[in-house]
Amino acid sequence: MKTLTYVSAKEITDLVWPEVSEATGLYSPATKVFTDFNTRIPRIIEPTLRADILVNVMKKEHVRMKLVVDADNKFIGVVSLEDLSDETFIKQAAQGYSREELLAIDVMRAKENLLALSYTSLKGVDVESLLFSQRENKYQHLLVVDEESQAIRGLVSAHDIIRQLKINVDLSRPTSFARLYEVITKDYANSRRLRVA
């Protein structure tokens, strides 16, 4: 075990402050609300994880979506807490499955059924334009693909946008991009701050 060194704080008067970046707003680059997998490790799960256990794992980790990867870490789909709702388990039970039999692969949205945003496209727009383009998106996560490397580069989360823009929305409940756009257009309609809408 290593020994730690302690010093007296009696003569210390200054604090170290981080470099302050400009607050994120509607006209900030959309990359400011982007979770980049070059700097943040993607949240992944195996397709064989039991769905009922996955619900608890995601709640414990405070995440609402995970990428599903095979044994070789190849992307095969996504699963969100929305996909793991009680309604999903009831529908599966009606088809003869028990709650303990369902796996992540049974409830995930396969990559063949997903649309993703081009990273090059994301780099060229502001947050408002991103939200406008997602105004009918019923999900709360949007995958971003790097077309050069043909890989999932990251994602955009409606909840991250809510946090960064400090929008008055209950974060304990799922919020889709469509709902977020609706809230923003109501909040900003009278202020004439929206350029696209």
PDB file of N, CA and C in Angstrom, residues 54-59 62-66 78-88 107-108 140-141 173-174:
ATOM      1  N   LEU A  54     -31.440  -6.826 -17.018  1.00  0.00           N
ATOM      2  CA  LEU A  54     -30.998  -5.613 -17.703  1.00  0.00           C
ATOM      3  C   LEU A  54     -31.715  -4.373 -17.181  1.00  0.00           C
ATOM      4  N   VAL A  55     -32.994  -4.490 -16.889  1.00  0.00           N
ATOM      5  CA  VAL A  55     -33.747  -3.354 -16.338  1.00  0.00           C
ATOM      6  C   VAL A  55     -33.061  -2.856 -15.065  1.00  0.00           C
ATOM      7  N   ASN A  56     -32.751  -3.762 -14.171  1.00  0.00           N
ATOM      8  CA  ASN A  56     -32.108  -3.380 -12.908  1.00  0.00           C
ATOM      9  C   ASN A  56     -30.711  -2.819 -13.132  1.00  0.00           C
ATOM     10  N   VAL A  57     -29.959  -3.404 -14.050  1.00  0.00           N
ATOM     11  CA  VAL A  57     -28.605  -2.924 -14.364  1.00  0.00           C
ATOM     12  C   VAL A  57     -28.670  -1.482 -14.854  1.00  0.00           C
ATOM     13  N   MET A  58     -29.582  -1.210 -15.782  1.00  0.00           N
ATOM     14  CA  MET A  58     -29.681   0.133 -16.354  1.00  0.00           C
ATOM     15  C   MET A  58     -30.116   1.156 -15.310  1.00  0.00           C
ATOM     16  N   LYS A  59     -31.052   0.778 -14.454  1.00  0.00           N
ATOM     17  CA  LYS A  59     -31.484   1.699 -13.402  1.00  0.00           C
ATOM     18  C   LYS A  59     -30.351   1.973 -12.419  1.00  0.00           C
ATOM     19  N   HIS A  62     -27.950   4.301 -13.970  1.00  0.00           N
ATOM     20  CA  HIS A  62     -28.580   5.567 -14.359  1.00  0.00           C
ATOM     21  C   HIS A  62     -28.414   5.841 -15.852  1.00  0.00           C
ATOM     22  N   VAL A  63     -28.635   4.804 -16.660  1.00  0.00           N
ATOM     23  CA  VAL A  63     -28.613   4.966 -18.107  1.00  0.00           C
ATOM     24  C   VAL A  63     -29.940   4.501 -18.671  1.00  0.00           C
ATOM     25  N   ARG A  64     -30.327   5.078 -19.785  1.00  0.00           N
ATOM     26  CA  ARG A  64     -31.617   4.765 -20.387  1.00  0.00           C
ATOM     27  C   ARG A  64     -31.484   3.967 -21.680  1.00  0.00           C
ATOM     28  N   MET A  65     -30.244   3.814 -22.176  1.00  0.00           N
ATOM     29  CA  MET A  65     -30.040   3.046 -23.391  1.00  0.00           C
ATOM     30  C   MET A  65     -28.667   2.396 -23.374  1.00  0.00           C
ATOM     31  N   LYS A  66     -28.598   1.201 -23.937  1.00  0.00           N
ATOM     32  CA  LYS A  66     -27.317   0.523 -24.101  1.00  0.00           C
ATOM     33  C   LYS A  66     -27.226  -0.009 -25.522  1.00  0.00           C
ATOM     34  N   VAL A  78     -29.805  -1.730 -30.310  1.00  0.00           N
ATOM     35  CA  VAL A  78     -29.890  -0.937 -29.084  1.00  0.00           C
ATOM     36  C   VAL A  78     -31.067  -1.426 -28.261  1.00  0.00           C
ATOM     37  N   VAL A  79     -30.959  -1.225 -26.959  1.00  0.00           N
ATOM     38  CA  VAL A  79     -32.083  -1.511 -26.072  1.00  0.00           C
ATOM     39  C   VAL A  79     -32.184  -0.353 -25.085  1.00  0.00           C
ATOM     40  N   SER A  80     -33.396   0.118 -24.884  1.00  0.00           N
ATOM     41  CA  SER A  80     -33.610   1.236 -23.962  1.00  0.00           C
ATOM     42  C   SER A  80     -34.597   0.812 -22.886  1.00  0.00           C
ATOM     43  N   LEU A  81     -34.694   1.629 -21.870  1.00  0.00           N
ATOM     44  CA  LEU A  81     -35.678   1.336 -20.822  1.00  0.00           C
ATOM     45  C   LEU A  81     -37.093   1.328 -21.395  1.00  0.00           C
ATOM     46  N   GLU A  82     -37.316   2.110 -22.439  1.00  0.00           N
ATOM     47  CA  GLU A  82     -38.633   2.088 -23.108  1.00  0.00           C
ATOM     48  C   GLU A  82     -38.927   0.697 -23.671  1.00  0.00           C
ATOM     49  N   ASP A  83     -37.881   0.056 -24.219  1.00  0.00           N
ATOM     50  CA  ASP A  83     -38.040  -1.281 -24.789  1.00  0.00           C
ATOM     51  C   ASP A  83     -38.264  -2.331 -23.705  1.00  0.00           C
ATOM     52  N   LEU A  84     -37.942  -1.983 -22.464  1.00  0.00           N
ATOM     53  CA  LEU A  84     -38.029  -2.915 -21.338  1.00  0.00           C
ATOM     54  C   LEU A  84     -39.184  -2.578 -20.404  1.00  0.00           C
ATOM     55  N   SER A  85     -40.196  -1.943 -20.932  1.00  0.00           N
ATOM     56  CA  SER A  85     -41.345  -1.535 -20.114  1.00  0.00           C
ATOM     57  C   SER A  85     -42.150  -2.758 -19.683  1.00  0.00           C
ATOM     58  N   ASP A  86     -42.964  -2.566 -18.663  1.00  0.00           N
ATOM     59  CA  ASP A  86     -43.853  -3.646 -18.218  1.00  0.00           C
ATOM     60  C   ASP A  86     -44.754  -4.101 -19.366  1.00  0.00           C
ATOM     61  N   GLU A  87     -45.148  -3.158 -20.206  1.00  0.00           N
ATOM     62  CA  GLU A  87     -45.997  -3.476 -21.356  1.00  0.00           C
ATOM     63  C   GLU A  87     -45.298  -4.492 -22.276  1.00  0.00           C
ATOM     64  N   THR A  88     -43.992  -4.320 -22.472  1.00  0.00           N
ATOM     65  CA  THR A  88     -43.223  -5.258 -23.302  1.00  0.00           C
ATOM     66  C   THR A  88     -43.248  -6.649 -22.693  1.00  0.00           C
ATOM     67  N   VAL A 107     -35.777  -8.117 -27.105  1.00  0.00           N
ATOM     68  CA  VAL A 107     -36.474  -6.834 -26.950  1.00  0.00           C
ATOM     69  C   VAL A 107     -35.737  -5.663 -27.581  1.00  0.00           C
ATOM     70  N   MET A 108     -34.527  -5.889 -28.065  1.00  0.00           N
ATOM     71  CA  MET A 108     -33.737  -4.799 -28.642  1.00  0.00           C
ATOM     72  C   MET A 108     -34.321  -4.359 -29.985  1.00  0.00           C
ATOM     73  N   GLN A 140     -35.636   8.738 -27.504  1.00  0.00           N
ATOM     74  CA  GLN A 140     -34.871   9.734 -26.759  1.00  0.00           C
ATOM     75  C   GLN A 140     -33.373   9.688 -27.044  1.00  0.00           C
ATOM     76  N   HIS A 141     -32.952   8.784 -27.925  1.00  0.00           N
ATOM     77  CA  HIS A 141     -31.542   8.683 -28.303  1.00  0.00           C
ATOM     78  C   HIS A 141     -31.415   8.641 -29.822  1.00  0.00           C
ATOM     79  N   ARG A 173     -38.620  11.021 -16.007  1.00  0.00           N
ATOM     80  CA  ARG A 173     -39.472  10.348 -16.996  1.00  0.00           C
ATOM     81  C   ARG A 173     -38.800  10.404 -18.358  1.00  0.00           C
ATOM     82  N   PRO A 174     -39.034   9.392 -19.203  1.00  0.00           N
ATOM     83  CA  PRO A 174     -38.457   9.416 -20.552  1.00  0.00           C
ATOM     84  C   PRO A 174     -38.990  10.603 -21.345  1.00  0.00           C
TER      85      PRO A 174
END
